[in-house]
GROMACS .gro file of C-alpha atoms in nm:
model
  240
    1MET     CA    1   0.018  -0.041   0.008
    2LYS     CA    2   0.115   0.357  -0.080
    3PRO     CA    3   0.170   0.586   0.196
    4LEU     CA    4  -0.152   0.794   0.246
    5ASP     CA    5  -0.110   1.177   0.139
    6PHE     CA    6  -0.319   1.429   0.298
    7LYS     CA    7  -0.351   1.625  -0.006
    8ASP     CA    8  -0.532   1.369  -0.193
    9LEU     CA    9  -0.782   1.320   0.052
   10ILE     CA   10  -0.903   1.715  -0.005
   11ILE     CA   11  -1.234   1.766  -0.168
   12PHE     CA   12  -1.258   2.126  -0.094
   13GLU     CA   13  -1.025   2.380   0.055
   14ASN     CA   14  -1.022   2.798   0.095
   15GLU     CA   15  -0.827   2.994   0.383
   16ASP     CA   16  -1.037   2.917   0.660
   17PHE     CA   17  -1.167   2.534   0.569
   18ILE     CA   18  -1.036   2.186   0.437
   19VAL     CA   19  -1.278   1.936   0.400
   20ILE     CA   20  -1.159   1.562   0.310
   21ASN     CA   21  -1.284   1.271   0.223
   22LYS     CA   22  -1.213   1.056   0.514
   23PRO     CA   23  -1.048   0.684   0.422
   24PRO     CA   24  -1.249   0.405   0.626
   25TYR     CA   25  -1.001   0.277   0.932
   26ILE     CA   26  -0.853   0.603   1.009
   27ALA     CA   27  -0.926   0.751   1.366
   28SER     CA   28  -1.037   1.072   1.339
   29LEU     CA   29  -0.840   1.187   1.695
   30ASP     CA   30  -0.532   1.009   1.829
   31GLU     CA   31  -0.658   0.661   2.015
   32ARG     CA   32  -0.530   0.662   2.368
   33GLN     CA   33  -0.404   0.360   2.320
   34ALA     CA   34  -0.190   0.375   2.016
   35ASP     CA   35   0.101   0.573   2.040
   36ASN     CA   36   0.200   0.605   1.658
   37ALA     CA   37  -0.121   0.502   1.492
   38LEU     CA   38  -0.203   0.723   1.210
   39SER     CA   39  -0.509   0.995   1.301
   40ILE     CA   40  -0.672   1.253   1.074
   41LEU     CA   41  -0.609   1.535   1.317
   42ARG     CA   42  -0.232   1.430   1.276
   43LEU     CA   43  -0.210   1.439   0.939
   44ALA     CA   44  -0.411   1.754   0.913
   45LYS     CA   45  -0.209   1.960   1.167
   46ALA     CA   46   0.132   1.840   0.963
   47TYR     CA   47  -0.054   1.990   0.664
   48SER     CA   48  -0.190   2.327   0.818
   49ASP     CA   49  -0.052   2.436   1.161
   50ASP     CA   50  -0.366   2.537   1.345
   51ALA     CA   51  -0.572   2.260   1.203
   52GLN     CA   52  -0.879   2.151   1.416
   53LEU     CA   53  -1.136   1.897   1.359
   54CYS     CA   54  -1.483   2.039   1.376
   55HIS     CA   55  -1.676   1.704   1.423
   56ARG     CA   56  -1.553   1.346   1.384
   57LEU     CA   57  -1.627   1.040   1.172
   58ASP     CA   58  -1.597   0.648   1.351
   59LYS     CA   59  -1.302   0.502   1.267
   60GLU     CA   60  -1.460   0.237   1.024
   61THR     CA   61  -1.687   0.554   0.882
   62SER     CA   62  -1.565   0.710   0.565
   63GLY     CA   63  -1.664   1.054   0.399
   64VAL     CA   64  -1.682   1.421   0.447
   65LEU     CA   65  -1.478   1.562   0.733
   66ALA     CA   66  -1.463   1.919   0.767
   67ILE     CA   67  -1.119   2.046   0.931
   68ALA     CA   68  -1.070   2.426   1.050
   69LYS     CA   69  -0.754   2.609   0.963
   70ASN     CA   70  -0.782   2.884   1.235
   71PRO     CA   71  -0.956   2.940   1.550
   72GLU     CA   72  -1.234   3.164   1.405
   73ALA     CA   73  -1.307   2.932   1.162
   74TYR     CA   74  -1.353   2.651   1.415
   75ARG     CA   75  -1.572   2.861   1.632
   76HIS     CA   76  -1.786   2.971   1.349
   77LEU     CA   77  -1.886   2.594   1.214
   78SER     CA   78  -1.843   2.477   1.554
   79MET     CA   79  -2.147   2.690   1.662
   80GLN     CA   80  -2.315   2.557   1.320
   81PHE     CA   81  -2.316   2.212   1.458
   82GLU     CA   82  -2.383   2.313   1.796
   83HIS     CA   83  -2.707   2.524   1.668
   84ARG     CA   84  -2.800   2.213   1.430
   85GLU     CA   85  -2.734   2.480   1.121
   86THR     CA   86  -2.571   2.213   0.912
   87VAL     CA   87  -2.691   1.953   0.712
   88LYS     CA   88  -2.529   1.569   0.712
   89ARG     CA   89  -2.628   1.315   0.457
   90TYR     CA   90  -2.486   0.973   0.512
   91HIS     CA   91  -2.541   0.640   0.270
   92ALA     CA   92  -2.611   0.342   0.433
   93VAL     CA   93  -2.634  -0.017   0.268
   94VAL     CA   94  -2.870  -0.186   0.501
   95ASN     CA   95  -3.022  -0.531   0.552
   96GLY     CA   96  -3.405  -0.595   0.425
   97VAL     CA   97  -3.599  -0.424   0.188
   98HIS     CA   98  -3.746  -0.093   0.288
   99ASN     CA   99  -3.952   0.234   0.198
  100PHE     CA  100  -3.859   0.482   0.417
  101GLN     CA  101  -4.002   0.837   0.315
  102GLY     CA  102  -3.880   1.077   0.558
  103GLU     CA  103  -3.885   0.815   0.855
  104SER     CA  104  -3.814   0.986   1.169
  105VAL     CA  105  -3.656   0.794   1.476
  106TYR     CA  106  -3.663   1.007   1.778
  107LEU     CA  107  -3.515   0.798   2.070
  108PRO     CA  108  -3.255   0.857   2.343
  109ILE     CA  109  -2.942   0.741   2.329
  110LEU     CA  110  -2.718   0.642   2.617
  111ALA     CA  111  -2.331   0.575   2.594
  112LEU     CA  112  -2.178   0.299   2.764
  113PRO     CA  113  -1.821   0.408   2.724
  114ARG     CA  114  -1.638   0.098   2.877
  115ASP     CA  115  -1.786  -0.102   2.604
  116GLY     CA  116  -1.784   0.148   2.314
  117VAL     CA  117  -2.134   0.109   2.236
  118VAL     CA  118  -2.460   0.284   2.289
  119LYS     CA  119  -2.820   0.150   2.360
  120ILE     CA  120  -3.147   0.302   2.372
  121ASP     CA  121  -3.243   0.431   2.726
  122ARG     CA  122  -3.553   0.633   2.745
  123ALA     CA  123  -3.470   0.705   3.103
  124LYS     CA  124  -3.129   0.835   3.100
  125GLY     CA  125  -3.078   0.870   2.747
  126LYS     CA  126  -2.952   1.195   2.554
  127GLU     CA  127  -3.210   1.350   2.298
  128ALA     CA  128  -3.122   1.194   1.986
  129GLU     CA  129  -3.334   1.201   1.646
  130THR     CA  130  -3.276   1.101   1.285
  131LEU     CA  131  -3.469   1.118   0.958
  132PHE     CA  132  -3.438   0.834   0.677
  133PHE     CA  133  -3.527   0.805   0.321
  134THR     CA  134  -3.491   0.512   0.096
  135LEU     CA  135  -3.286   0.582  -0.210
  136LYS     CA  136  -3.271   0.251  -0.426
  137ALA     CA  137  -3.431  -0.059  -0.269
  138TYR     CA  138  -3.272  -0.402  -0.415
  139ARG     CA  139  -3.409  -0.802  -0.373
  140GLN     CA  140  -3.285  -0.815  -0.005
  141TYR     CA  141  -3.110  -0.504   0.064
  142THR     CA  142  -3.182  -0.144   0.056
  143ILE     CA  143  -2.956   0.224   0.021
  144VAL     CA  144  -3.116   0.457   0.277
  145GLU     CA  145  -2.992   0.828   0.296
  146CYS     CA  146  -2.959   0.914   0.685
  147LEU     CA  147  -2.990   1.250   0.813
  148PRO     CA  148  -2.885   1.296   1.183
  149ILE     CA  149  -3.092   1.627   1.337
  150THR     CA  150  -2.809   1.555   1.654
  151GLY     CA  151  -2.463   1.410   1.683
  152ARG     CA  152  -2.503   1.103   1.896
  153MET     CA  153  -2.196   0.834   1.898
  154HIS     CA  154  -2.338   0.525   1.677
  155GLN     CA  155  -2.682   0.740   1.633
  156ILE     CA  156  -2.719   0.647   1.273
  157ARG     CA  157  -2.648   0.284   1.367
  158ILE     CA  158  -2.889   0.198   1.627
  159HIS     CA  159  -3.167   0.414   1.510
  160LEU     CA  160  -3.141   0.181   1.183
  161THR     CA  161  -3.173  -0.110   1.391
  162CYS     CA  162  -3.470   0.017   1.542
  163LEU     CA  163  -3.622   0.039   1.225
  164LYS     CA  164  -3.507  -0.351   1.146
  165ALA     CA  165  -3.313  -0.230   0.915
  166PRO     CA  166  -2.938  -0.270   1.021
  167ILE     CA  167  -2.642  -0.157   0.865
  168VAL     CA  168  -2.451  -0.443   0.643
  169ALA     CA  169  -2.174  -0.591   0.826
  170ASP     CA  170  -2.262  -0.388   1.162
  171SER     CA  171  -2.212  -0.684   1.379
  172THR     CA  172  -2.275  -0.468   1.681
  173TYR     CA  173  -2.629  -0.346   1.582
  174GLY     CA  174  -2.724  -0.703   1.420
  175GLY     CA  175  -2.619  -0.605   1.054
  176LYS     CA  176  -2.519  -0.901   0.822
  177PRO     CA  177  -2.233  -0.888   0.612
  178VAL     CA  178  -2.283  -0.917   0.219
  179TYR     CA  179  -2.123  -1.232   0.039
  180LEU     CA  180  -2.141  -1.239  -0.363
  181SER     CA  181  -2.277  -1.596  -0.350
  182GLN     CA  182  -2.617  -1.469  -0.211
  183LEU     CA  183  -2.653  -1.233  -0.480
  184LYS     CA  184  -2.526  -1.432  -0.774
  185ARG     CA  185  -2.728  -1.723  -0.862
  186LYS     CA  186  -2.398  -1.872  -1.030
  187PHE     CA  187  -2.099  -1.855  -0.807
  188ASN     CA  188  -1.801  -2.085  -0.832
  189LEU     CA  189  -1.569  -2.030  -0.504
  190LYS     CA  190  -1.224  -2.149  -0.551
  191LYS     CA  191  -1.189  -2.491  -0.361
  192ASP     CA  192  -1.020  -2.469  -0.019
  193THR     CA  193  -1.089  -2.088  -0.003
  194ASP     CA  194  -1.317  -1.907   0.238
  195GLU     CA  195  -1.570  -1.654   0.068
  196GLN     CA  196  -1.488  -1.300   0.187
  197PRO     CA  197  -1.784  -1.048   0.260
  198LEU     CA  198  -1.797  -0.795  -0.015
  199MET     CA  199  -1.732  -0.514   0.257
  200LYS     CA  200  -1.538  -0.572   0.544
  201ARG     CA  201  -1.684  -0.276   0.737
  202VAL     CA  202  -1.997  -0.102   0.844
  203ALA     CA  203  -2.147   0.021   0.519
  204LEU     CA  204  -2.185   0.374   0.611
  205HIS     CA  205  -2.045   0.676   0.407
  206ALA     CA  206  -2.080   1.053   0.547
  207TYR     CA  207  -2.194   1.174   0.161
  208SER     CA  208  -2.221   1.550   0.227
  209LEU     CA  209  -2.220   1.815   0.441
  210THR     CA  210  -2.395   2.162   0.404
  211PHE     CA  211  -2.274   2.461   0.598
  212ASN     CA  212  -2.210   2.824   0.590
  213LEU     CA  213  -1.854   2.990   0.538
  214LEU     CA  214  -1.722   3.295   0.746
  215ASN     CA  215  -1.855   3.518   0.463
  216GLY     CA  216  -2.203   3.377   0.493
  217GLU     CA  217  -2.184   3.171   0.144
  218GLU     CA  218  -2.353   2.844   0.188
  219VAL     CA  219  -2.145   2.548   0.061
  220LYS     CA  220  -2.245   2.156  -0.011
  221ILE     CA  221  -1.972   1.939  -0.023
  222GLU     CA  222  -2.001   1.570  -0.174
  223ALA     CA  223  -1.770   1.311  -0.096
  224PRO     CA  224  -1.746   1.027  -0.340
  225TYR     CA  225  -1.811   0.641  -0.270
  226PRO     CA  226  -1.477   0.463  -0.138
  227LYS     CA  227  -1.357   0.162  -0.332
  228ASP     CA  228  -1.548  -0.078  -0.096
  229PHE     CA  229  -1.884   0.108  -0.078
  230GLU     CA  230  -1.868   0.123  -0.465
  231VAL     CA  231  -1.807  -0.206  -0.531
  232LEU     CA  232  -2.091  -0.345  -0.287
  233VAL     CA  233  -2.325  -0.085  -0.485
  234LYS     CA  234  -2.221  -0.198  -0.819
  235GLN     CA  235  -2.263  -0.571  -0.736
  236LEU     CA  236  -2.618  -0.467  -0.604
  237GLU     CA  237  -2.684  -0.275  -0.904
  238LYS     CA  238  -2.567  -0.625  -1.120
  239ASN     CA  239  -2.720  -0.895  -0.919
  240GLY     CA  240  -2.935  -0.728  -0.660
   0.00000   0.00000   0.00000
């Protein structure tokens, strides 16, 4: 694998902000246990000294991530996130066939820090809301657009599970992997080999982010699907 070049990730840049298409498997912030592991924050600071992440994505999640280049830009965008003035759109491939037309899930989420997971807890949970729209349904799977109104950890993942539509390969919240043999009628696996799933991570991608620049101009930045997500969608198109 060739070393990661931060410049290759950039999909928008001006004097205040850098927006990247984050690859999967790289943490947004430095992880406590891994001293030398790569993080987006570390790469961003090497590129621009005062870089600060305005939000974060789970390690496995790919897609749009906004980074401020100076304190004023950081405050400006952080306030937009806090006041829910940004629009975040995620795409997920989920198990099952679903027709969501602005389906709202409004269920409070409690993080269990020791286990690194969350659960729905009506008594102790924090307010959480997500809207869901079906983009395309296949025979056994659906591509769903997810609009988180709040920004809780694992919010989209657990809210989809509440709709009985867990994300593909999200074993934590009940999602099952997709194998080519499930999609293709004629499928021959080489002898003595185990079939690998089409996607080895949670099939969730931060597709776009809409926010205001410092001059008040609204921008909407879209991040193309990474390779593994695209392969899964192409196979669903072809055989799904």
